[in-house]
PDB file of C-alpha atoms in Angstrom:
ATOM      1  CA  GLN A   1      82.589 -13.522 -73.949  1.00 93.00           C
ATOM      2  CA  VAL A   2      83.945 -10.423 -76.342  1.00 95.00           C
ATOM      3  CA  GLN A   3      84.976 -11.518 -80.098  1.00 97.00           C
ATOM      4  CA  LEU A   4      85.804  -9.059 -82.581  1.00 98.00           C
ATOM      5  CA  VAL A   5      87.004 -10.801 -86.274  1.00 98.00           C
ATOM      6  CA  GLU A   6      88.640  -8.594 -88.301  1.00 98.00           C
ATOM      7  CA  SER A   7      88.426  -9.035 -92.142  1.00 98.00           C
ATOM      8  CA  GLY A   8      89.019  -7.286 -95.615  1.00 98.00           C
ATOM      9  CA  GLY A   9      92.972  -6.846 -95.592  1.00 98.00           C
ATOM     10  CA  GLY A  10      95.059  -7.074 -98.650  1.00 98.00           C
ATOM     11  CA  SER A  11      97.473  -6.144-100.843  1.00 98.00           C
ATOM     12  CA  VAL A  12      96.700  -2.849-103.066  1.00 98.00           C
ATOM     13  CA  GLN A  13      98.630  -0.555-104.801  1.00 98.00           C
ATOM     14  CA  ALA A  14      99.062   2.835-103.977  1.00 98.00           C
ATOM     15  CA  GLY A  15      95.750   5.040-104.607  1.00 98.00           C
ATOM     16  CA  GLY A  16      93.713   2.029-104.238  1.00 98.00           C
ATOM     17  CA  SER A  17      91.142   1.220-101.507  1.00 98.00           C
ATOM     18  CA  LEU A  18      89.938  -1.627 -99.235  1.00 98.00           C
ATOM     19  CA  ARG A  19      86.968  -1.932 -96.589  1.00 98.00           C
ATOM     20  CA  LEU A  20      87.581  -3.623 -93.568  1.00 98.00           C
ATOM     21  CA  SER A  21      85.053  -5.441 -91.066  1.00 98.00           C
ATOM     22  CA  CYS A  22      85.268  -6.543 -87.611  1.00 98.00           C
ATOM     23  CA  ALA A  23      82.112  -8.675 -86.700  1.00 98.00           C
ATOM     24  CA  ALA A  24      81.154  -8.225 -83.000  1.00 97.00           C
ATOM     25  CA  SER A  25      80.059 -10.435 -80.296  1.00 96.00           C
ATOM     26  CA  GLY A  26      79.459  -9.798 -76.955  1.00 94.00           C
ATOM     27  CA  VAL A  27      79.772  -5.709 -77.364  1.00 94.00           C
ATOM     28  CA  ASP A  28      77.050  -3.700 -79.114  1.00 93.00           C
ATOM     29  CA  VAL A  29      78.728  -1.812 -81.531  1.00 92.00           C
ATOM     30  CA  SER A  30      75.773   0.879 -81.340  1.00 91.00           C
ATOM     31  CA  TRP A  31      76.481   1.218 -77.607  1.00 90.00           C
ATOM     32  CA  ASN A  32      80.578   0.381 -77.040  1.00 90.00           C
ATOM     33  CA  CYS A  33      82.920   2.995 -78.066  1.00 94.00           C
ATOM     34  CA  MET A  34      84.454   0.932 -81.236  1.00 96.00           C
ATOM     35  CA  ALA A  35      87.758   2.341 -82.626  1.00 97.00           C
ATOM     36  CA  TRP A  36      90.033   0.637 -85.229  1.00 98.00           C
ATOM     37  CA  PHE A  37      94.265   0.827 -84.436  1.00 98.00           C
ATOM     38  CA  ARG A  38      97.253  -0.031 -86.650  1.00 98.00           C
ATOM     39  CA  GLN A  39     100.401  -1.157 -85.972  1.00 98.00           C
ATOM     40  CA  PRO A  40     103.068  -0.679 -88.719  1.00 96.00           C
ATOM     41  CA  PRO A  41     106.205  -3.225 -89.087  1.00 91.00           C
ATOM     42  CA  GLY A  42     108.443  -2.260 -86.297  1.00 93.00           C
ATOM     43  CA  LYS A  43     106.257   0.177 -84.399  1.00 96.00           C
ATOM     44  CA  GLY A  44     103.531   0.602 -81.871  1.00 96.00           C
ATOM     45  CA  ARG A  45     100.062   0.723 -82.012  1.00 97.00           C
ATOM     46  CA  GLU A  46      98.391   3.956 -83.018  1.00 97.00           C
ATOM     47  CA  GLY A  47      94.702   4.695 -83.109  1.00 98.00           C
ATOM     48  CA  VAL A  48      93.268   5.279 -86.627  1.00 98.00           C
ATOM     49  CA  ALA A  49      89.662   5.949 -86.258  1.00 98.00           C
ATOM     50  CA  ALA A  50      86.884   5.650 -83.485  1.00 97.00           C
ATOM     51  CA  LEU A  51      83.076   5.789 -83.084  1.00 96.00           C
ATOM     52  CA  ASP A  52      81.182   6.611 -80.388  1.00 93.00           C
ATOM     53  CA  ASN A  53      77.095   5.845 -79.497  1.00 90.00           C
ATOM     54  CA  ALA A  54      76.334   9.831 -80.481  1.00 90.00           C
ATOM     55  CA  GLY A  55      77.955   9.387 -83.619  1.00 90.00           C
ATOM     56  CA  ASP A  56      80.744  11.222 -83.003  1.00 94.00           C
ATOM     57  CA  THR A  57      84.119  10.393 -84.641  1.00 96.00           C
ATOM     58  CA  SER A  58      87.820  10.967 -84.273  1.00 97.00           C
ATOM     59  CA  TYR A  59      90.255  10.462 -87.007  1.00 98.00           C
ATOM     60  CA  ALA A  60      94.109  10.487 -86.737  1.00 98.00           C
ATOM     61  CA  ASP A  61      95.358  13.480 -88.592  1.00 98.00           C
ATOM     62  CA  SER A  62      97.438  11.011 -91.278  1.00 97.00           C
ATOM     63  CA  VAL A  63      94.134   9.572 -92.437  1.00 98.00           C
ATOM     64  CA  LYS A  64      91.386  12.437 -92.179  1.00 98.00           C
ATOM     65  CA  GLY A  65      89.714  12.874 -95.447  1.00 97.00           C
ATOM     66  CA  ARG A  66      90.622   9.274 -96.558  1.00 98.00           C
ATOM     67  CA  PHE A  67      89.343   6.652 -93.996  1.00 98.00           C
ATOM     68  CA  THR A  68      85.632   6.691 -92.643  1.00 98.00           C
ATOM     69  CA  ILE A  69      84.741   4.543 -89.612  1.00 98.00           C
ATOM     70  CA  SER A  70      80.652   3.578 -89.727  1.00 97.00           C
ATOM     71  CA  ILE A  71      78.925   0.893 -88.163  1.00 96.00           C
ATOM     72  CA  ASP A  72      75.975  -1.457 -89.268  1.00 96.00           C
ATOM     73  CA  LYS A  73      73.655  -2.236 -86.123  1.00 95.00           C
ATOM     74  CA  GLY A  74      71.807  -4.953 -87.675  1.00 96.00           C
ATOM     75  CA  LYS A  75      75.219  -6.857 -88.239  1.00 97.00           C
ATOM     76  CA  ASN A  76      76.717  -5.368 -85.378  1.00 97.00           C
ATOM     77  CA  THR A  77      79.525  -4.803 -87.500  1.00 98.00           C
ATOM     78  CA  VAL A  78      82.027  -1.996 -87.637  1.00 98.00           C
ATOM     79  CA  TYR A  79      83.850  -0.741 -90.891  1.00 98.00           C
ATOM     80  CA  LEU A  80      87.043   1.032 -91.928  1.00 98.00           C
ATOM     81  CA  GLN A  81      86.612   2.439 -95.516  1.00 98.00           C
ATOM     82  CA  MET A  82      89.954   3.045 -96.438  1.00 98.00           C
ATOM     83  CA  ASN A  83      90.598   5.316-100.037  1.00 98.00           C
ATOM     84  CA  ASN A  84      93.210   6.423-101.521  1.00 98.00           C
ATOM     85  CA  LEU A  85      95.638   3.979-100.038  1.00 98.00           C
ATOM     86  CA  ALA A  86      99.438   5.154 -99.884  1.00 98.00           C
ATOM     87  CA  PRO A  87     102.497   3.170 -98.709  1.00 97.00           C
ATOM     88  CA  GLU A  88     102.982   4.389 -95.102  1.00 97.00           C
ATOM     89  CA  ASP A  89      99.130   3.091 -94.522  1.00 98.00           C
ATOM     90  CA  THR A  90     100.749  -0.537 -95.015  1.00 98.00           C
ATOM     91  CA  ALA A  91     100.331  -2.029 -91.009  1.00 98.00           C
ATOM     92  CA  MET A  92      98.121  -4.789 -89.320  1.00 98.00           C
ATOM     93  CA  TYR A  93      95.092  -3.027 -88.181  1.00 98.00           C
ATOM     94  CA  TYR A  94      93.018  -3.855 -85.351  1.00 98.00           C
ATOM     95  CA  CYS A  95      89.295  -3.398 -83.993  1.00 98.00           C
ATOM     96  CA  ALA A  96      88.670  -2.677 -81.051  1.00 97.00           C
ATOM     97  CA  ALA A  97      86.033  -1.924 -78.070  1.00 96.00           C
ATOM     98  CA  GLU A  98      85.759  -0.491 -74.882  1.00 93.00           C
ATOM     99  CA  ARG A  99      83.319  -2.290 -72.089  1.00 89.00           C
ATOM    100  CA  TYR A 100      81.302   1.076 -70.884  1.00 88.00           C
ATOM    101  CA  GLY A 101      79.594   2.662 -73.800  1.00 82.00           C
ATOM    102  CA  GLY A 102      78.676   6.359 -74.113  1.00 77.00           C
ATOM    103  CA  SER A 103      79.027   9.436 -75.639  1.00 79.00           C
ATOM    104  CA  TRP A 104      82.822   9.685 -76.058  1.00 85.00           C
ATOM    105  CA  VAL A 105      85.600   8.598 -78.472  1.00 91.00           C
ATOM    106  CA  SER A 106      89.479   8.083 -78.000  1.00 94.00           C
ATOM    107  CA  LEU A 107      92.082   7.135 -80.101  1.00 96.00           C
ATOM    108  CA  TYR A 108      94.214   6.072 -77.182  1.00 96.00           C
ATOM    109  CA  VAL A 109      95.213   2.244 -76.438  1.00 96.00           C
ATOM    110  CA  ASP A 110      94.804   2.061 -73.075  1.00 95.00           C
ATOM    111  CA  ASP A 111      90.979   3.228 -73.423  1.00 95.00           C
ATOM    112  CA  TYR A 112      89.963  -0.060 -74.962  1.00 96.00           C
ATOM    113  CA  HIS A 113      89.347  -3.375 -73.364  1.00 95.00           C
ATOM    114  CA  TYR A 114      88.731  -5.556 -76.129  1.00 97.00           C
ATOM    115  CA  TRP A 115      90.773  -6.429 -79.250  1.00 98.00           C
ATOM    116  CA  GLY A 116      90.668  -8.661 -82.280  1.00 98.00           C
ATOM    117  CA  GLN A 117      93.538 -10.546 -83.622  1.00 97.00           C
ATOM    118  CA  GLY A 118      93.713  -8.234 -86.992  1.00 97.00           C
ATOM    119  CA  THR A 119      93.947  -8.093 -90.591  1.00 98.00           C
ATOM    120  CA  GLN A 120      97.155  -7.124 -92.517  1.00 98.00           C
ATOM    121  CA  VAL A 121      96.916  -4.109 -95.202  1.00 98.00           C
ATOM    122  CA  THR A 122      99.907  -3.780 -97.431  1.00 98.00           C
ATOM    123  CA  VAL A 123     100.210  -1.187 -99.799  1.00 98.00           C
ATOM    124  CA  SER A 124     102.876  -0.855-102.879  1.00 98.00           C
ATOM    125  CA  SER A 125     103.940   2.040-104.319  1.00 94.00           C
TER     126      SER A 125
END
């Protein structure tokens, strides 16, 4: 059984930083493609960052240069370091994993099979 448990969300002021964590079980974060998505209030879910087993990454244009996705193989955990946060980054953030593994990255919701429950990030101006 696959479980993804996010943590690290909270409330920060604009310009601040947060690091989200996703503790995984039932998937290998160094093999399966892992990603972070977010869903702002009243909007759809959008891809933020993804990482494959070759170390390739993909980021949404809105977060390039500010967010970094990484893994800790020993802890089987995925991280999202978020710097220079802005009010438009306010959203529920979700960790996601696909089931097949391989060297590809995707920011499409439909490419992912497993989802965490989410962690809220609120950025005030």
